[in-house]
C-alpha atoms as a printed R data frame, in Angstrom:
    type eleno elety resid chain resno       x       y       z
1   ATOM     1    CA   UNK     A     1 -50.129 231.862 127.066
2   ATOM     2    CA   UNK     A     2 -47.077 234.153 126.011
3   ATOM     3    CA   UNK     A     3 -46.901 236.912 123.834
4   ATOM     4    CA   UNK     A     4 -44.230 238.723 122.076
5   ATOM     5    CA   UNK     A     5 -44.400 242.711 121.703
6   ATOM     6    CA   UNK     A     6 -44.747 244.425 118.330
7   ATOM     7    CA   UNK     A     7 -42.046 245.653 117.046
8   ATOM     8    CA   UNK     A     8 -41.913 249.432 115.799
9   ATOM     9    CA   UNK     A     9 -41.726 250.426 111.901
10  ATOM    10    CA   UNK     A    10 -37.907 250.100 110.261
11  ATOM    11    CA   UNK     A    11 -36.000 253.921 110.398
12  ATOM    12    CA   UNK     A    12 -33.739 255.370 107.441
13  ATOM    13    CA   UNK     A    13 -30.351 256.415 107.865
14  ATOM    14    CA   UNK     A    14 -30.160 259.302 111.187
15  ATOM    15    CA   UNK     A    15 -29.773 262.508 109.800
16  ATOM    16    CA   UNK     A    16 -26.805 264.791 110.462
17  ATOM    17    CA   UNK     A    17 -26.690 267.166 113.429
18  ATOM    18    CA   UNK     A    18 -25.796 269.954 111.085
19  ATOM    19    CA   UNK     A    19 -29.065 270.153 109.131
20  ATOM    20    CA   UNK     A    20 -31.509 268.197 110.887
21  ATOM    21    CA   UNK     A    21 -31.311 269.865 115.054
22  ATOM    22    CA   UNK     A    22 -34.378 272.026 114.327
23  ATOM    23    CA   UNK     A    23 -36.593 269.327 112.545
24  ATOM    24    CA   UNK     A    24 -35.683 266.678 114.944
25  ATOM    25    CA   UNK     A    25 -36.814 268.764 117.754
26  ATOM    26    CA   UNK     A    26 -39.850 269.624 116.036
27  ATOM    27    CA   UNK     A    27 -40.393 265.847 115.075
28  ATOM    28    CA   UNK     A    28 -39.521 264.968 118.332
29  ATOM    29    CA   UNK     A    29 -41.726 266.805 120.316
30  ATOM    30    CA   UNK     A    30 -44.825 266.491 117.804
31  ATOM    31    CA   UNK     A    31 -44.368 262.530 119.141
32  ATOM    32    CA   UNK     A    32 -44.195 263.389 122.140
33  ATOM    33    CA   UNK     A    33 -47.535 265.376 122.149
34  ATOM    34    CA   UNK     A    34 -49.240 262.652 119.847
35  ATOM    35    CA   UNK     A    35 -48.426 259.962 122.217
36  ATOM    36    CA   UNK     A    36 -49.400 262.041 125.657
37  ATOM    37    CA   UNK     A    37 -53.044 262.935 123.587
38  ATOM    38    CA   UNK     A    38 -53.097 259.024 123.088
39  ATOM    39    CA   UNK     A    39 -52.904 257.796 126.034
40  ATOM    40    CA   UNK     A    40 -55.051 260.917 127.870
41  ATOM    41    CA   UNK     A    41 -57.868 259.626 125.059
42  ATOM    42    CA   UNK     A    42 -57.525 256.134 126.516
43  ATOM    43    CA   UNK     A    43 -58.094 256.916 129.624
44  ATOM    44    CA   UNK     A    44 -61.037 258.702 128.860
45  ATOM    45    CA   UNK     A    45 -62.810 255.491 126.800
46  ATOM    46    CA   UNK     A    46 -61.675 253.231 129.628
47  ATOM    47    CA   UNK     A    47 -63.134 255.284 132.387
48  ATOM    48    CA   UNK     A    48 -66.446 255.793 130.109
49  ATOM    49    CA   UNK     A    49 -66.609 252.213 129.745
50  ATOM    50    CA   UNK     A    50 -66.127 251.509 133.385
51  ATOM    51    CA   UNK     A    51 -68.496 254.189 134.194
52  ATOM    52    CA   UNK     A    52 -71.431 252.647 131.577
53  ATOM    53    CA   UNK     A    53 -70.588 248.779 133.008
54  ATOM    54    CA   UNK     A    54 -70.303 249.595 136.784
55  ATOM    55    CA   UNK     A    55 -73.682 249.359 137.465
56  ATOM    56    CA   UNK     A    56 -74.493 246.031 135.465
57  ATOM    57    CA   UNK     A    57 -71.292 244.378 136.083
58  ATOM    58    CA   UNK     A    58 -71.531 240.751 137.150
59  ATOM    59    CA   UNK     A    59 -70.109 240.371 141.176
60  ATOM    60    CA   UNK     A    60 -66.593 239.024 141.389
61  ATOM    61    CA   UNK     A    61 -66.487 235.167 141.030
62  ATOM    62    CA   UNK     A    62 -63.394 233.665 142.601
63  ATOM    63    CA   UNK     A    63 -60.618 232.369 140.229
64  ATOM    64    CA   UNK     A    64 -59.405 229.039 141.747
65  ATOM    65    CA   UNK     A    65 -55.016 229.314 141.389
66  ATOM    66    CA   UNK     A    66 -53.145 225.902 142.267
67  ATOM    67    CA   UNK     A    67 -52.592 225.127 145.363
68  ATOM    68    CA   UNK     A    68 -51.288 222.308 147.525
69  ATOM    69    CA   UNK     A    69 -52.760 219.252 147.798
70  ATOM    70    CA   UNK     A    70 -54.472 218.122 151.314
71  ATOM    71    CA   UNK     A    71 -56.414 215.324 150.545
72  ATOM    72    CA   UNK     A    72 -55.728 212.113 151.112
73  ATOM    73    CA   UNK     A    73 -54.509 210.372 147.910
74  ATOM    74    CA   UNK     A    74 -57.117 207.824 147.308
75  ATOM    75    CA   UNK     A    75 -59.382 207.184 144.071
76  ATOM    76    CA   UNK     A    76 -62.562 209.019 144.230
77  ATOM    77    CA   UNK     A    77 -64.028 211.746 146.609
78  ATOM    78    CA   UNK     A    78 -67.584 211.591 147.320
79  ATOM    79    CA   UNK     A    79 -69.148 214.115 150.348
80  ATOM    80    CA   UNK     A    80 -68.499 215.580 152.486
81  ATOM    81    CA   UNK     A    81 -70.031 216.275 155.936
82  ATOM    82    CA   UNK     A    82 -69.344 219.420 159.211
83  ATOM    83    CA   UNK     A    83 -69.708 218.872 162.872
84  ATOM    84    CA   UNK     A    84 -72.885 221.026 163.812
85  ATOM    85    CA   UNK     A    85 -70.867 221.949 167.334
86  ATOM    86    CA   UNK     A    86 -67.004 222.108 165.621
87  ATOM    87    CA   UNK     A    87 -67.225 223.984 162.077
88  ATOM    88    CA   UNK     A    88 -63.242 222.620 161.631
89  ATOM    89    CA   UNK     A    89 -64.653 219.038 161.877
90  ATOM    90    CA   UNK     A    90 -65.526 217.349 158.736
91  ATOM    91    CA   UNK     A    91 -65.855 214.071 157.735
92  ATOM    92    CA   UNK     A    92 -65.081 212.904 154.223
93  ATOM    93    CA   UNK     A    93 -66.758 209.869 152.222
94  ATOM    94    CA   UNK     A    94 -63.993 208.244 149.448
95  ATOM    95    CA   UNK     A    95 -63.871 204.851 147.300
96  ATOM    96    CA   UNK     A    96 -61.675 203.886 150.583
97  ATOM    97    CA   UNK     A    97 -63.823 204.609 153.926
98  ATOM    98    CA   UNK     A    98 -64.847 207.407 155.838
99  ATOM    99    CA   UNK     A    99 -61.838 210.515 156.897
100 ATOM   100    CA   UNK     A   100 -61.545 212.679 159.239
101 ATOM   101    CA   UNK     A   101 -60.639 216.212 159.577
102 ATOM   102    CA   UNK     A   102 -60.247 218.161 162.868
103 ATOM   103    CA   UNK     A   103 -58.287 221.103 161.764
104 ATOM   104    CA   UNK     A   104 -60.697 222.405 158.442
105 ATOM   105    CA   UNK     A   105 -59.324 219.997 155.938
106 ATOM   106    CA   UNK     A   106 -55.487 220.558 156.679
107 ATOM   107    CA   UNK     A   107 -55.309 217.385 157.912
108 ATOM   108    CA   UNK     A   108 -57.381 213.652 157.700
109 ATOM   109    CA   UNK     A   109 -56.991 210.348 159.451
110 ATOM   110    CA   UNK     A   110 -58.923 207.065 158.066
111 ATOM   111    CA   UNK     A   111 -61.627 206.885 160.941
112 ATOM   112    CA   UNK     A   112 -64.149 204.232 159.497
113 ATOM   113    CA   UNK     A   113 -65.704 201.807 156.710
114 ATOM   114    CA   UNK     A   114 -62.550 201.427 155.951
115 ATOM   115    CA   UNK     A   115 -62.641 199.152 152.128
116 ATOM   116    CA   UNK     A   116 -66.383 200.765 151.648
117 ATOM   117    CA   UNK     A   117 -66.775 203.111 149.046
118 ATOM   118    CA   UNK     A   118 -68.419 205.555 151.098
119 ATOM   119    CA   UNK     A   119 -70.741 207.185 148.634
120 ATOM   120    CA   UNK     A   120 -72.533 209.473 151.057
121 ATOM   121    CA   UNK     A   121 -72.033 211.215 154.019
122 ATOM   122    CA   UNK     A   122 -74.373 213.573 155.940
123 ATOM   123    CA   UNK     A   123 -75.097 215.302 159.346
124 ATOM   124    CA   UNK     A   124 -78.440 215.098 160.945
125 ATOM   125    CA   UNK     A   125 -78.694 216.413 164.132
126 ATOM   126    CA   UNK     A   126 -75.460 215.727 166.594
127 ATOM   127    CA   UNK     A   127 -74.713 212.198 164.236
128 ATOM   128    CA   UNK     A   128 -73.093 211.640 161.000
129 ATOM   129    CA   UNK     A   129 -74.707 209.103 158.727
130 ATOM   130    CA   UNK     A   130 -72.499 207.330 155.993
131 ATOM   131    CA   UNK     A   131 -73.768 205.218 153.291
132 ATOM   132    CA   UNK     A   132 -72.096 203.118 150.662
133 ATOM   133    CA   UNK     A   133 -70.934 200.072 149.191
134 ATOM   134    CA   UNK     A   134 -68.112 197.280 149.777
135 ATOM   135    CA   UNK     A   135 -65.346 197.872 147.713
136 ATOM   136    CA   UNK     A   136 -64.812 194.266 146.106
137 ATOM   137    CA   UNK     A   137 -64.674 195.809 142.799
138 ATOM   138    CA   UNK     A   138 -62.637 195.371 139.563
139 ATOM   139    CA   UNK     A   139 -64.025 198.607 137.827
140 ATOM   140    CA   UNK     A   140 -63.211 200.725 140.089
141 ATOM   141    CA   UNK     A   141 -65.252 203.347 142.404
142 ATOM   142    CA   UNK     A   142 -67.349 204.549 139.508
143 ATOM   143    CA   UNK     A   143 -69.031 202.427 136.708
144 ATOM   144    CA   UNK     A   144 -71.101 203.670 133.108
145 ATOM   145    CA   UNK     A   145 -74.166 202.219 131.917
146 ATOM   146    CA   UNK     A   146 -76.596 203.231 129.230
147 ATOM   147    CA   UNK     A   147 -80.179 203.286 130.181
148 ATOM   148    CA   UNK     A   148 -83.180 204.411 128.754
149 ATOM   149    CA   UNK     A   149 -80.798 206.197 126.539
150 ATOM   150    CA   UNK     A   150 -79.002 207.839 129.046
151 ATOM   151    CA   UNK     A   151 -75.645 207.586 129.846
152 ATOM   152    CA   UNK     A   152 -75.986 206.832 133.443
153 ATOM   153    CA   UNK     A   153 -72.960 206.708 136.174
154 ATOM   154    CA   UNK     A   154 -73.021 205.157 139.977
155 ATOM   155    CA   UNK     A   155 -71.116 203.091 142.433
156 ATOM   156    CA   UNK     A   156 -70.971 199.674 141.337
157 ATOM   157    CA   UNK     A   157 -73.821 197.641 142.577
158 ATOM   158    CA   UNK     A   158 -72.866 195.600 145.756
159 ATOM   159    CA   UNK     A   159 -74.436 194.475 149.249
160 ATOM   160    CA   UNK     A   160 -75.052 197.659 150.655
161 ATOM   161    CA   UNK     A   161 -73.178 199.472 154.127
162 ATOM   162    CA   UNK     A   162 -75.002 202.139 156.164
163 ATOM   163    CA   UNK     A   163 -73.197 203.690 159.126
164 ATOM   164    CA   UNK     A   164 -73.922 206.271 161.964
165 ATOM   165    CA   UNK     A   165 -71.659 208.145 164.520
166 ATOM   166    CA   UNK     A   166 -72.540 210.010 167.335
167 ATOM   167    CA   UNK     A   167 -68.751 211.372 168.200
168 ATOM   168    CA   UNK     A   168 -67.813 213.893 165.552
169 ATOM   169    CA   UNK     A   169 -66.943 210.889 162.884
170 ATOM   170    CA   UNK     A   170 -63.954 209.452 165.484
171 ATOM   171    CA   UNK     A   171 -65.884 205.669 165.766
172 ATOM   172    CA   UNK     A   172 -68.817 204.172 163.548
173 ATOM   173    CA   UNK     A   173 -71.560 201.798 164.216
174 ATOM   174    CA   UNK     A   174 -73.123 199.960 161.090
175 ATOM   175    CA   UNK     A   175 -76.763 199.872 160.877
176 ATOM   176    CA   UNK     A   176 -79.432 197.976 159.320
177 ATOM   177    CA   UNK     A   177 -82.257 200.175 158.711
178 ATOM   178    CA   UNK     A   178 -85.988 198.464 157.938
179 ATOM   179    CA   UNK     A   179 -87.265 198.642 154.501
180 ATOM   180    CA   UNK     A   180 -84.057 199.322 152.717
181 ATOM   181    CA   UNK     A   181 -83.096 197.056 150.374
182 ATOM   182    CA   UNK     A   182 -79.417 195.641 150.169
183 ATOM   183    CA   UNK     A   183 -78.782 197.565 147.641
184 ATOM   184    CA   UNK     A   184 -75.896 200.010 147.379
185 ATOM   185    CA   UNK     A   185 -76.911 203.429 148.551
186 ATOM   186    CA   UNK     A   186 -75.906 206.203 145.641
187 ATOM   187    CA   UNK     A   187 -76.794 209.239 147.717
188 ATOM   188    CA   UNK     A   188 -78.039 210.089 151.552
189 ATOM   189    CA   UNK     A   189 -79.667 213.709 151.579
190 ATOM   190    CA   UNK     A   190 -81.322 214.990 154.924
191 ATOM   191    CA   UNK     A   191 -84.494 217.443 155.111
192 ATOM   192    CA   UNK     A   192 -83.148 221.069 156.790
193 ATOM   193    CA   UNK     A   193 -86.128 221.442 158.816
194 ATOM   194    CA   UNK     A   194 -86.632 218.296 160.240
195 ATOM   195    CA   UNK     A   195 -83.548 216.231 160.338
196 ATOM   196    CA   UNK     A   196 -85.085 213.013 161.596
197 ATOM   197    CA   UNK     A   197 -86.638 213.154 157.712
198 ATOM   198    CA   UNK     A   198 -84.143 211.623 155.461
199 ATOM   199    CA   UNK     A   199 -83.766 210.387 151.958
200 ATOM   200    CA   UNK     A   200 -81.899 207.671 149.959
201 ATOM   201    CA   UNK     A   201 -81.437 207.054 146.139
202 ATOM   202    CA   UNK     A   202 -79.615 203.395 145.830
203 ATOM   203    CA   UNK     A   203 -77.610 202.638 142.546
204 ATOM   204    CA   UNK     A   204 -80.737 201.121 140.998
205 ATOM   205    CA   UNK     A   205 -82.672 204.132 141.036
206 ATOM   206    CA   UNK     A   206 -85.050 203.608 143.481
207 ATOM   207    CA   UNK     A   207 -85.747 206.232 146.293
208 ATOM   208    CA   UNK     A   208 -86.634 205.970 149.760
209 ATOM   209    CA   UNK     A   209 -87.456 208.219 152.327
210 ATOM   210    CA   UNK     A   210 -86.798 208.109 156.869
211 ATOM   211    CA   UNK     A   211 -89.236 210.054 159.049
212 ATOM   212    CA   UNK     A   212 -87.378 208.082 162.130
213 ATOM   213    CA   UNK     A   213 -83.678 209.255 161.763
214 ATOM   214    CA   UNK     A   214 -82.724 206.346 159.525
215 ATOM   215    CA   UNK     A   215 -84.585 203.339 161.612
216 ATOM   216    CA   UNK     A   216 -86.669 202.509 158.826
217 ATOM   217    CA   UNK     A   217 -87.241 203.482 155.305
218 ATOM   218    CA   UNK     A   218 -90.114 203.582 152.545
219 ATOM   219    CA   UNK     A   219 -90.785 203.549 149.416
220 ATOM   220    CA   UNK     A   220 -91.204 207.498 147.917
221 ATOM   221    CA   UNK     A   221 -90.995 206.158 143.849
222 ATOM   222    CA   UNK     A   222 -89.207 202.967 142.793
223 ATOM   223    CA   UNK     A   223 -87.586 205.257 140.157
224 ATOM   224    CA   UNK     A   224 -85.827 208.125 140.733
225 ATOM   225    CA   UNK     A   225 -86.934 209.385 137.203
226 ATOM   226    CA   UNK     A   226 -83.621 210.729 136.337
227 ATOM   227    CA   UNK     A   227 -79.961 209.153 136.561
228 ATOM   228    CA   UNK     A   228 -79.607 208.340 140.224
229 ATOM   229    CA   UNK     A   229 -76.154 210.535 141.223
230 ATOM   230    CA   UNK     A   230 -76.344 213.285 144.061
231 ATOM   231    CA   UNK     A   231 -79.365 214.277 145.582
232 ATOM   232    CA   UNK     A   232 -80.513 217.345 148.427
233 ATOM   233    CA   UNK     A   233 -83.976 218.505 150.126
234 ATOM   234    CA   UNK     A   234 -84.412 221.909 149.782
235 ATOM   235    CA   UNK     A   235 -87.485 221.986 151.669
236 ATOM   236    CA   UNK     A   236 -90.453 219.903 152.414
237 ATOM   237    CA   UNK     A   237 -90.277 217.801 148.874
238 ATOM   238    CA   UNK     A   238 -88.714 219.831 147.208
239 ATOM   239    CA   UNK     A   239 -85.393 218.556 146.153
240 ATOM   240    CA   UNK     A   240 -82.670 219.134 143.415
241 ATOM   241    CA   UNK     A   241 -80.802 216.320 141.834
242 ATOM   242    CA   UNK     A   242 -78.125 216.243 139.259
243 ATOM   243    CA   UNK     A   243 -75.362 213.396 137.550
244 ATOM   244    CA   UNK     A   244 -72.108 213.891 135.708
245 ATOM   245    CA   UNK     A   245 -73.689 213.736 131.886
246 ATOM   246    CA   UNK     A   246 -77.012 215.458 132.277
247 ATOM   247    CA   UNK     A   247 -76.996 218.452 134.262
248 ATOM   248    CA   UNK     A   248 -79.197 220.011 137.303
249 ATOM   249    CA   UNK     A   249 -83.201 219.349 137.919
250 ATOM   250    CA   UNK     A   250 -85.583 220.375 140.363
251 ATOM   251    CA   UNK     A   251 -88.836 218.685 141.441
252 ATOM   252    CA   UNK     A   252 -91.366 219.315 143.843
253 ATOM   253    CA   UNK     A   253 -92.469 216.112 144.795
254 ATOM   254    CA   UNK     A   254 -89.185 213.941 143.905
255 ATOM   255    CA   UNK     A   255 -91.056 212.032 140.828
256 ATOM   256    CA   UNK     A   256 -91.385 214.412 137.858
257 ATOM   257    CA   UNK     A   257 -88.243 216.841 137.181
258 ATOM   258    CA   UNK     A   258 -87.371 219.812 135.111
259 ATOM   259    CA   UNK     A   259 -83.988 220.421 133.997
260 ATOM   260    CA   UNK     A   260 -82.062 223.581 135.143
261 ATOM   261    CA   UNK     A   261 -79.222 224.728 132.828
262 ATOM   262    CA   UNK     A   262 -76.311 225.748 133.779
263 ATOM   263    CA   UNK     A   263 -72.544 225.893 132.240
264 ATOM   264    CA   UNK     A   264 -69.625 224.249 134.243
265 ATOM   265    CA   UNK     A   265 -65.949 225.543 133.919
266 ATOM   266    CA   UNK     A   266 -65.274 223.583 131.098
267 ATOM   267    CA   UNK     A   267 -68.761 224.459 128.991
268 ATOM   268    CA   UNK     A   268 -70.631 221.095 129.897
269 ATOM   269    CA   UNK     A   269 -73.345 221.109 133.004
270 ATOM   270    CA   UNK     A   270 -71.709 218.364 135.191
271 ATOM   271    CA   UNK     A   271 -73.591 218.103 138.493
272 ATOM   272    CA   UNK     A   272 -70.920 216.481 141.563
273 ATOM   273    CA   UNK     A   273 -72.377 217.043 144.844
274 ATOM   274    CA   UNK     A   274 -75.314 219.743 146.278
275 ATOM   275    CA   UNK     A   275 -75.201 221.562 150.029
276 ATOM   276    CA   UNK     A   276 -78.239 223.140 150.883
277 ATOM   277    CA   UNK     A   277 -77.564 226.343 152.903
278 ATOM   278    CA   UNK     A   278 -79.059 225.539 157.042
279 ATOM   279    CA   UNK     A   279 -81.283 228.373 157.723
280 ATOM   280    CA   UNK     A   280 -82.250 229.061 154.028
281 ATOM   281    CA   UNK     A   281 -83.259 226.566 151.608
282 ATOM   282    CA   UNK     A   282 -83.012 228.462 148.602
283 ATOM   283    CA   UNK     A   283 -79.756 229.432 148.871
284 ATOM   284    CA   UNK     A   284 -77.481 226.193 147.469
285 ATOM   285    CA   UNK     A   285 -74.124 225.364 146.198
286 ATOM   286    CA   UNK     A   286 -73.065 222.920 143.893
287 ATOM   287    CA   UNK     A   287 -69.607 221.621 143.187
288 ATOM   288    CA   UNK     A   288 -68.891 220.923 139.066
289 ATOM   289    CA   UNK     A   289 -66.233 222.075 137.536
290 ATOM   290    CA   UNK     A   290 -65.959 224.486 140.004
291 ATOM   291    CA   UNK     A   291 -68.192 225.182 142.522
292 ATOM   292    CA   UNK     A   292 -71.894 227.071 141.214
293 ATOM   293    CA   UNK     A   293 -74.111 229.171 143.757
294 ATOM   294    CA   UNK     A   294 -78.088 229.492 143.521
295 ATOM   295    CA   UNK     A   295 -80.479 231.802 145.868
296 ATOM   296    CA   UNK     A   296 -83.932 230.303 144.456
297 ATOM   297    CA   UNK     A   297 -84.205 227.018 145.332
298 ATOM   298    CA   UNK     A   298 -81.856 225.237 141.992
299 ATOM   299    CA   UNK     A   299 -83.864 226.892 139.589
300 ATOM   300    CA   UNK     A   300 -80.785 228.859 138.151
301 ATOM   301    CA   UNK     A   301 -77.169 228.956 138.727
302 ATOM   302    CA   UNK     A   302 -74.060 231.383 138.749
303 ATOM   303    CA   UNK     A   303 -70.663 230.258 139.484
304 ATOM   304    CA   UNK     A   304 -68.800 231.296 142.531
305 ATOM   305    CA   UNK     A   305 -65.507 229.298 141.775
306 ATOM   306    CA   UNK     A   306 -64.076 229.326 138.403
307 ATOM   307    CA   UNK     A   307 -61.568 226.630 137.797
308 ATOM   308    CA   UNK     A   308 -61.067 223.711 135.474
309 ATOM   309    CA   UNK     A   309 -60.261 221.292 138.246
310 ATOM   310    CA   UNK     A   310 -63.644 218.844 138.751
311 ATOM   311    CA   UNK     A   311 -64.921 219.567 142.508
312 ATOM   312    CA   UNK     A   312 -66.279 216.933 144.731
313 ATOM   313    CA   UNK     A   313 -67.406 216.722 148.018
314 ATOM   314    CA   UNK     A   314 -69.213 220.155 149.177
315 ATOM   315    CA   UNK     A   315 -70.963 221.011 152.762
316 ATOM   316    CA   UNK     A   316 -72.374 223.854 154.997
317 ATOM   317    CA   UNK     A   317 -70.911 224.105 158.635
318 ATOM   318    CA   UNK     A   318 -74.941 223.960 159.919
319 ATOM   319    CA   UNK     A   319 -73.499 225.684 163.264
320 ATOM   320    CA   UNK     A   320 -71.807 228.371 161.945
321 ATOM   321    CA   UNK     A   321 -73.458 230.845 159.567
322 ATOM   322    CA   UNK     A   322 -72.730 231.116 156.009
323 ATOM   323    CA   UNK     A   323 -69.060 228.696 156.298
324 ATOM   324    CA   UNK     A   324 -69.421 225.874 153.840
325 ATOM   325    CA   UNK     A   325 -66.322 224.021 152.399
326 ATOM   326    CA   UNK     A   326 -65.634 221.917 148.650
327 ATOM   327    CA   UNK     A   327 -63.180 219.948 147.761
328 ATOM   328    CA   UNK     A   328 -61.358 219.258 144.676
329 ATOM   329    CA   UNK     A   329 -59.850 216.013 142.783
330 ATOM   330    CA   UNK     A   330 -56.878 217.662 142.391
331 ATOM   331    CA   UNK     A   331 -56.568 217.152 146.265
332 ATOM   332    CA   UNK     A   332 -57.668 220.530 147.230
333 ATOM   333    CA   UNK     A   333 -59.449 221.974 150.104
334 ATOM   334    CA   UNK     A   334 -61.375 225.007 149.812
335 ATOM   335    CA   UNK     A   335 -62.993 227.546 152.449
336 ATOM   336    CA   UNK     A   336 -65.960 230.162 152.403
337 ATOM   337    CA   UNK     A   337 -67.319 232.390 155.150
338 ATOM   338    CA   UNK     A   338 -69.758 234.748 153.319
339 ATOM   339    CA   UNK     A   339 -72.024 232.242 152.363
340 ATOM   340    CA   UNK     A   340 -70.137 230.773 149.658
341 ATOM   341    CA   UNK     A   341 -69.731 233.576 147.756
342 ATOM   342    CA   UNK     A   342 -66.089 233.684 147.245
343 ATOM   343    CA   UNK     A   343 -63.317 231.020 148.170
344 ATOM   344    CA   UNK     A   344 -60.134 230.425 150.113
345 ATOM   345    CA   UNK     A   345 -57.805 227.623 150.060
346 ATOM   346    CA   UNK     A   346 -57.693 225.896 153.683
347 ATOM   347    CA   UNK     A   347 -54.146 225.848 153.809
């Protein structure tokens, strides 16, 4: 936004040096000395203002600029997963397989699924776990549905892919876990204290839960409850869940679910993706418009990365303290060390 400056008030005709030398100086200086006690009296509000705010004032919140894109250019960008032993290895799920990173997000090659809409990646212990859909589409990654009322988004329904690797995301072996239906899997999330314990919310809504490292599956409720989008464990069964069009809950046995409010970048509460912090379950942070950061558990929220750019894919480095990375569908990778606090690009 531009602005033009005021301009000052019109003058009469100048007045002759004969007559006028005295008042001019006078006028002059009186000016002068009005606009030095001016400013000297600004000063003084603004530093009494600073001095009254200082100790209430919100933390600094990163303002996201524009920055170049590193992404690869496909449709839609779902999670994102870090090598527990490499913190610059991540793996990315998109509507067009599974990428690879080695060098923090500078750079990705196509490493798996490729044509699966790769809806879900995770780590659990030394593997990566991908979940998904095949892409034989016409709606594209993403369709809308009303239900119950709700207006309800998901991968398109589809026979269903699940996928593990056990080499940093550089090959991938599809598996066929017992008790999961062919159903296309919405969101993998994996239980910080245990990570043989994992869950699974498939497009339909139902969710399922792995004691066994993703072997076998059961039944936890045959509906989610709430729009099946993006889904974490924040400890025991205590989870948080969220979707595009209505906002953030918590639940403490992954049935019932209170809403948490919260207000994205662009005043809405969309929910993207959630990364629970390794080593401290209440501390969470969840890309939106922007990226938002909670220390109890989901219950409340306080953004960390102001932008108007909708973020996507979001993970913890689970071998290196406090580094967690987002990424943004304007192709953007982005970097935090201080427990994702504030934000770097990883350019």
């Amino acid at each position: 936004m531009s602005s033009s400056a005021d301009e000052g008030p019109a003058t009469g005709a100048p007045a002759t040096p004969e007559t006028d030398k005295r008042p001019i100086f006078k006028r002059t200086w009186f000016v002068i000395s009005a606009v030095i006690a001016g400013f000297l009296v600004v000063l003084a509000v603004v530093g009494a203002i600073s001095r009254s705010t200082s100790s209430t004032a919100a933390p600094a919140v990163t303002v996201a600029p524009a920055v170049t894109p590193t992404l690869p250019p496909v449709t839609w960008y779902w999670t994102m997963a870090v090598s527990p032993t490499d913190p610059n290895v991540l793996a990315l799920g998109t509507s067009s397989g599974v990428y690879r990173s080695a060098d923090g997000g500078k750079t990705w090659t196509l490493t798996g699924l490729k044509g699966i809409n790769t809806t879900s990646v995770v780590q659990s212990g030394n593997s990566f776990f991908a979940a998904g859909v095949h892409s034989a589409f016409t709606a594209g990654p993403v369709v809308t549905a009303v239900k119950g009322g709700l207006k309800q988004r998901s991968a398109p329904p589809g026979p269903a892919v699940f996928a593990t690797s056990s080499d940093g995301g550089k090959t991938w072996t599809t598996l066929k876990p017992k008790g999961l239906p062919k159903v296309a899997v919405q969101s993998l999330s994996v239980d910080p204290s245990d990570p043989k314990t994992m869950y699974a919310i498939t497009t339909s809504g139902a969710f399922y839960k792995s004691s066994d490292g993703a072997h076998s599956f059961a039944v936890v409720s045959p509906k989610l409850g709430i729009p099946p989008w993006a889904l974490a464990v924040t400890q025991g069964t205590n989870f948080v869940s969220g979707d595009m069009d209505n906002g953030s809950h918590t639940s403490s046995n992954g049935k019932t679910w209170t809403a948490t409010p919260f207000t994205d970048g662009r005043g809405t509460h969309m929910v993207m993706e959630y990364a629970v912090q390794p080593g401290d379950t209440s501390h969470i942070i969840m890309s939106s418009i922007g990226i938002e950061l909670s220390t109890d558990g989901g219950k409340s929220w306080s953004p960390a990365l102001k932008s108007t750019v909708m973020f996507g894919p979001i993970a913890w480095a689970s071998g290196s303290s406090g580094v967690a990375y987002a990424a943004g569908f304007d192709g953007s990778v982005w970097h935090s060390t201080d427990g994702g606090k504030s934000w770097t690009p990883a350019t």
